[in-house]
Structure formats: C-alpha cells, structure tokens
Amino acid sequence: MTVSIEEIKRLRKLTGVGMTDAKKALTEAKGDFDKALEAMRIKGLAKADKKGEREAKEGLIGEYVHNGRIGVLVEVNSETDFVARTEDFKSFVHDIAMHIAASNPQFVSIENVDKKTLDKERDLIRKEIKKSGKPDKMIDRISEGKIKKYYTEVCLLEQLYIKNPDQTVGDYLKEIIAKLGENIVIRRFSRLELGEVQ
Amino acid sequence: MTVSIEEIKRLRKLTGVGMTDAKKALTEAKGDFDKALEAMRIKGLAKADKKGEREAKEGLIGEYVHNGRIGVLVEVNSETDFVARTEDFKSFVHDIAMHIAASNPQFVSIENVDKKTLDKERDLIRKEIKKSGKPDKMIDRISEGKIKKYYTEVCLLEQLYIKNPDQTVGDYLKEIIAKLGENIVIRRFSRLELGEVQ
C-alpha cells in the first residue's frame, strides 16, 4: 500500500498534523482520503472538514443584483492578487456577473455539462427530429448541429456576450487574458431568481 | 386515471397551452408531470423547462460581498411586494446576507439538513463518545446534546446572530415578522468563497 505524497501534504494542510500522523491515517484508511480525514476527526486530531480547505487561487468574487429580483455571484480566478485588484479585472468580473443575470447560463463551459443532462437533451432532440419526418440517415448530422446550438444557449463561454454580441463570452475572456497577461478562469457562478422553482 | 387541476394549471402556466392540451398531455403521461412536459416539448408545444417556472412569491434577493473574497446571495420571501420594498425589510435582508458571509451556515433550518449528512454526523459523534471512554448507556443522551450543538453550528436559523448574540437568527426573523405583520421566509442562500474546494 503506497500513499502518495500529494495526499499526505493535502491531509497535513487540512488538519495541521505532522507528516507521520498524516501518513499513518492514510495508510490505515488504505489511501481513502475521506476515510482518513474522518478517522482523524474521531481521534480528535482534526476538526476541519473538506469544506474548509483552500486552494491557492487569487481572484475576485463578483456580484450583480438586478432590481432585487435576480442575483448573481461569480468567482473569477487570476494567478496573482495584483492582477485581481486592477480596474480592468474588476470591470471584467462585473461584466460577467451582469451577463449571467441577463442570459441565465446553466454551466460555465461545454466540459461542465453533465452526462445525464446531455443524454436527456440528445434524446429529446432525436425525438424532435424523428417527429418532424426527416429521414433516419439525416438524424445524426442534424442532431449534432442542434447540440452545438444547445451549448450556445446554456454554456456561459459559448453564449454571445450581451454587451457586444459580435463575440462570445469566451472571446471576451481571451481578450482580457491577452490584455492582463495572466491566465484567468471563470470558475463558477451562482444565480438566484426570486420565486423560481428549484 | 385522474389528473389534478393543480397539475393542469401548473403545466398551462409553464407552457402557455390551453386547458385541453395540458390535460391530454398529463393523462397520456399517466400523471407524471415531467414526462408530460417532455412530451409537449417533443411535440413542439413547449420550449420551456421547469427552471423557468415561477412561484407567486414576493420578496428580495439580497447580496453581500466581503472584500471580494466571500460573496453571499440570499432569497427572503414576503407575502407582498409592498412589504419587500420597505426599508425595514431591505435592511433585514442585508443583515442576513452579512451574517451568512461571517458565519458560514450550511443549511437554512434543521428541516433542511439532509438525512445523509445527519447520519454521518451522528455516526461520527457516537464514535467520538465511545473513544472518550464514556459508558454505553450514556451515549444516547450525550449524542443528542451534541446533535443539538451541531444544529446551532450549521443551521442559519439556529445560529447566534452576529450583530446581537443574545438572540438566534430565528429569533431575529420572528421579530421582523411581528414588526412587519407578514409572514417572512428565508428561503435559500448561496455562499461562494474565493478558492474554496467544492
């Protein structure tokens, strides 16, 4: 049973215990990180849980609330705090929050669309095409086009940017990366609308 | 197969179709609301999905961002828009958002703690007590006390209100209900912290 040095470091960082205790807990848990953490908690060695863990990421949490009825939070990461504090970065974050309020994306990027949602969408699209009477051999090609269109509707980076519909939000992101000379990532967002059914 | 009038109304509101079509779709789907909605979408009768549905609820989405590093959105519902627009209501919503930023609750109320989380916590607590060498017959009583303490740590309404630790957030809510003379509900919140692991 080998325990990776990364896991040991992570557990140490999270619990504040020494190298030996972290390694021992991981070995006893057969490498299962969550079990090791639980075991340490039971022994009173660690009060923390994973929620408290922090990655070394800079950036800003931005917000936009429209008329008290639609609220958005967005996390945009930069490599340094220096860049995060520039006016360019701040206004980018604000623009993105406003865009999310207006355009209601469901995911940040295509990679974030979960398999279940995609399968369901694909299935619906195929049934829609069949219903329309198109020949079977055309279904694959048409449905690929429709999936692409779906992405432009639900993925933030694929949506047309509301303040400049000549570009996508992804294009705007690339522009700001070039301008600020640092990798910038729109990591996640949260959008609440008054009275919406969850 | 009887289809409830409420479901018909809900489907109509969501899709914009007439009474007859909504009833037909529900009957064909044997009362399964989601299936009826999907079927209507396939037929091209409805583009909407459940996300777009709105309950008739008033209130405000409030926000608080601390130093660009912790952001909170909170939805507080009132019965009328009139009450939602009062200064008292607005300042209550702001107070609650600020409290959530500072105190990091995981749930709104005890009822919102999901069974899986509670079972895991209960299990950990029992193991902790066993480890401490307390006699078995005391475990139930001690663990009940610890569960109560857990609730005061993770449930917003059970937490001590940061601006006045003589009362819980739930007490503060009751106070504002009495003052404004309307039922007020803290429905949900979202809290993002820069760089946190999800």
Coordinates of C-alpha atoms in Angstrom, one line a residue, chain A residues 41 47, chain B residues 103-107 109-110 113 118 121-122 125 128-129 140-160 168:
Chain A
R41 CA -11.7 13.6 13.4
K47 CA -11.9 19.3 13.5
Chain B
S103 CA -20.9 32.5 10.0
N104 CA -20.9 30.2 7.0
P105 CA -24.1 28.1 7.7
Q106 CA -24.7 25.0 5.6
F107 CA -28.5 24.9 5.8
S109 CA -33.1 25.3 9.1
I110 CA -33.0 22.0 10.9
V113 CA -30.3 19.0 7.0
L118 CA -27.2 13.9 9.6
E121 CA -22.6 13.4 11.8
R122 CA -24.5 11.1 14.2
I125 CA -20.4 11.8 17.2
E128 CA -16.1 10.2 19.3
I129 CA -18.0 9.5 22.5
D140 CA -27.6 8.3 23.5
R141 CA -28.1 11.2 25.9
I142 CA -24.7 12.8 25.2
S143 CA -25.1 12.4 21.4
E144 CA -28.5 14.1 21.5
G145 CA -26.8 17.1 23.1
K146 CA -24.1 17.1 20.6
I147 CA -26.5 16.9 17.7
K148 CA -28.3 20.0 19.1
K149 CA -24.9 21.7 19.2
Y150 CA -24.3 20.7 15.6
Y151 CA -27.5 22.3 14.5
T152 CA -26.5 25.6 16.2
E153 CA -23.3 25.5 14.2
V154 CA -24.7 24.6 10.7
C155 CA -28.3 25.9 10.5
L156 CA -28.7 29.6 9.8
L157 CA -31.9 29.9 12.0
E158 CA -30.2 28.2 15.0
Q159 CA -27.0 30.3 14.8
L160 CA -26.4 33.2 17.2
T168 CA -30.6 33.5 17.3

